[in-house]
């Protein structure tokens, strides 16, 4: 269903009911669709620990050399060789 702005202002409640029923509701300006009314669906948030065991990572990432390299990066020193 497509309605113009003036219609949408006067029929907002019925347009929302139509969207809740699954109907596509487009709001148009001068015949050109500019907005769509859709039912709200809350964002799906994963619980803490949902990725546990699913993302592989290296267990040997922590070493004195790595710690020093990270400290140098935070201090603004550049490890990269000059090109």
PDB file of C-alpha atoms in Angstrom:
ATOM      1  CA  UNK A   1       0.000   0.000   0.000  1.00  0.00           C
ATOM      2  CA  UNK A   2       1.291   3.444  -0.874  1.00  0.00           C
ATOM      3  CA  UNK A   3      -0.144   6.640   0.588  1.00  0.00           C
ATOM      4  CA  UNK A   4       0.821  10.268   0.234  1.00  0.00           C
ATOM      5  CA  UNK A   5       2.020  12.407   3.144  1.00  0.00           C
ATOM      6  CA  UNK A   6      -1.325  14.054   3.848  1.00  0.00           C
ATOM      7  CA  UNK A   7      -3.108  10.686   3.936  1.00  0.00           C
ATOM      8  CA  UNK A   8      -0.405   9.262   6.183  1.00  0.00           C
ATOM      9  CA  UNK A   9      -0.855  12.108   8.667  1.00  0.00           C
ATOM     10  CA  UNK A  10      -4.585  11.563   8.923  1.00  0.00           C
ATOM     11  CA  UNK A  11      -4.498   7.728   8.851  1.00  0.00           C
ATOM     12  CA  UNK A  12      -1.366   6.943  10.866  1.00  0.00           C
ATOM     13  CA  UNK A  13      -3.113   4.572  13.285  1.00  0.00           C
ATOM     14  CA  UNK A  14      -4.647   2.468  10.508  1.00  0.00           C
ATOM     15  CA  UNK A  15      -1.343   2.418   8.601  1.00  0.00           C
ATOM     16  CA  UNK A  16       0.431   1.095  11.672  1.00  0.00           C
ATOM     17  CA  UNK A  17      -2.200  -1.622  12.069  1.00  0.00           C
ATOM     18  CA  UNK A  18      -1.664  -2.580   8.418  1.00  0.00           C
ATOM     19  CA  UNK A  19       2.098  -2.798   8.984  1.00  0.00           C
ATOM     20  CA  UNK A  20       1.523  -4.977  12.062  1.00  0.00           C
ATOM     21  CA  UNK A  21      -0.506  -7.342   9.861  1.00  0.00           C
ATOM     22  CA  UNK A  22       2.528  -7.670   7.595  1.00  0.00           C
ATOM     23  CA  UNK A  23       1.352  -5.331   4.857  1.00  0.00           C
ATOM     24  CA  UNK A  24       4.006  -3.143   3.219  1.00  0.00           C
ATOM     25  CA  UNK A  25       3.185   0.507   3.870  1.00  0.00           C
ATOM     26  CA  UNK A  26       4.993   3.132   1.793  1.00  0.00           C
ATOM     27  CA  UNK A  27       4.691   6.858   2.363  1.00  0.00           C
ATOM     28  CA  UNK A  28       5.180   8.955  -0.749  1.00  0.00           C
ATOM     29  CA  UNK A  29       5.833  12.588  -1.546  1.00  0.00           C
ATOM     30  CA  UNK A  30       4.602  13.647  -4.990  1.00  0.00           C
ATOM     31  CA  UNK A  31       4.138   9.978  -5.905  1.00  0.00           C
ATOM     32  CA  UNK A  32       7.737   9.034  -5.021  1.00  0.00           C
ATOM     33  CA  UNK A  33       8.140   6.609  -2.068  1.00  0.00           C
ATOM     34  CA  UNK A  34      10.273   8.149   0.691  1.00  0.00           C
ATOM     35  CA  UNK A  35       9.556   6.081   3.809  1.00  0.00           C
ATOM     36  CA  UNK A  36       8.311   2.686   4.866  1.00  0.00           C
ATOM     37  CA  UNK A  37       6.393   1.707   7.991  1.00  0.00           C
ATOM     38  CA  UNK A  38       7.456  -1.672   9.342  1.00  0.00           C
ATOM     39  CA  UNK A  39       6.713  -3.493  12.592  1.00  0.00           C
ATOM     40  CA  UNK A  40       9.281  -2.992  15.340  1.00  0.00           C
ATOM     41  CA  UNK A  41      11.431  -5.970  16.217  1.00  0.00           C
ATOM     42  CA  UNK A  42      13.794  -5.655  19.170  1.00  0.00           C
ATOM     43  CA  UNK A  43      17.479  -6.206  18.391  1.00  0.00           C
ATOM     44  CA  UNK A  44      18.732  -9.708  19.045  1.00  0.00           C
ATOM     45  CA  UNK A  45      21.478  -9.556  21.638  1.00  0.00           C
ATOM     46  CA  UNK A  46      23.619 -12.580  22.286  1.00  0.00           C
ATOM     47  CA  UNK A  47      24.157 -13.514  25.879  1.00  0.00           C
ATOM     48  CA  UNK A  48      27.645 -13.123  27.371  1.00  0.00           C
ATOM     49  CA  UNK A  49      29.854 -16.016  26.389  1.00  0.00           C
ATOM     50  CA  UNK A  50      27.808 -16.912  23.319  1.00  0.00           C
ATOM     51  CA  UNK A  51      30.991 -17.031  21.201  1.00  0.00           C
ATOM     52  CA  UNK A  52      32.905 -19.210  23.668  1.00  0.00           C
ATOM     53  CA  UNK A  53      34.633 -21.985  21.761  1.00  0.00           C
ATOM     54  CA  UNK A  54      33.514 -20.683  18.351  1.00  0.00           C
ATOM     55  CA  UNK A  55      36.329 -18.248  17.539  1.00  0.00           C
ATOM     56  CA  UNK A  56      39.771 -19.795  17.240  1.00  0.00           C
ATOM     57  CA  UNK A  57      42.706 -17.869  18.669  1.00  0.00           C
ATOM     58  CA  UNK A  58      46.351 -18.506  19.324  1.00  0.00           C
ATOM     59  CA  UNK A  59      47.316 -19.318  22.895  1.00  0.00           C
ATOM     60  CA  UNK A  60      50.942 -18.226  22.415  1.00  0.00           C
ATOM     61  CA  UNK A  61      50.190 -14.568  21.581  1.00  0.00           C
ATOM     62  CA  UNK A  62      51.533 -13.334  24.920  1.00  0.00           C
ATOM     63  CA  UNK A  63      55.321 -13.183  25.101  1.00  0.00           C
ATOM     64  CA  UNK A  64      57.916 -10.665  26.317  1.00  0.00           C
ATOM     65  CA  UNK A  65      58.611  -9.713  22.684  1.00  0.00           C
ATOM     66  CA  UNK A  66      54.921  -9.110  21.963  1.00  0.00           C
ATOM     67  CA  UNK A  67      54.502  -7.087  25.170  1.00  0.00           C
ATOM     68  CA  UNK A  68      57.462  -4.880  24.233  1.00  0.00           C
ATOM     69  CA  UNK A  69      56.120  -4.369  20.694  1.00  0.00           C
ATOM     70  CA  UNK A  70      52.728  -3.340  22.079  1.00  0.00           C
ATOM     71  CA  UNK A  71      54.373  -0.939  24.544  1.00  0.00           C
ATOM     72  CA  UNK A  72      56.363   0.650  21.695  1.00  0.00           C
ATOM     73  CA  UNK A  73      53.186   1.065  19.629  1.00  0.00           C
ATOM     74  CA  UNK A  74      51.393   2.748  22.542  1.00  0.00           C
ATOM     75  CA  UNK A  75      54.386   5.018  23.053  1.00  0.00           C
ATOM     76  CA  UNK A  76      54.159   6.107  19.422  1.00  0.00           C
ATOM     77  CA  UNK A  77      57.310   4.352  18.289  1.00  0.00           C
ATOM     78  CA  UNK A  78      57.167   2.764  14.863  1.00  0.00           C
ATOM     79  CA  UNK A  79      58.432  -0.821  14.377  1.00  0.00           C
ATOM     80  CA  UNK A  80      57.913  -0.839  10.616  1.00  0.00           C
ATOM     81  CA  UNK A  81      61.042  -0.607   8.477  1.00  0.00           C
ATOM     82  CA  UNK A  82      61.348   2.612   6.446  1.00  0.00           C
ATOM     83  CA  UNK A  83      60.410   2.228   2.812  1.00  0.00           C
TER      84      UNK A  83
END
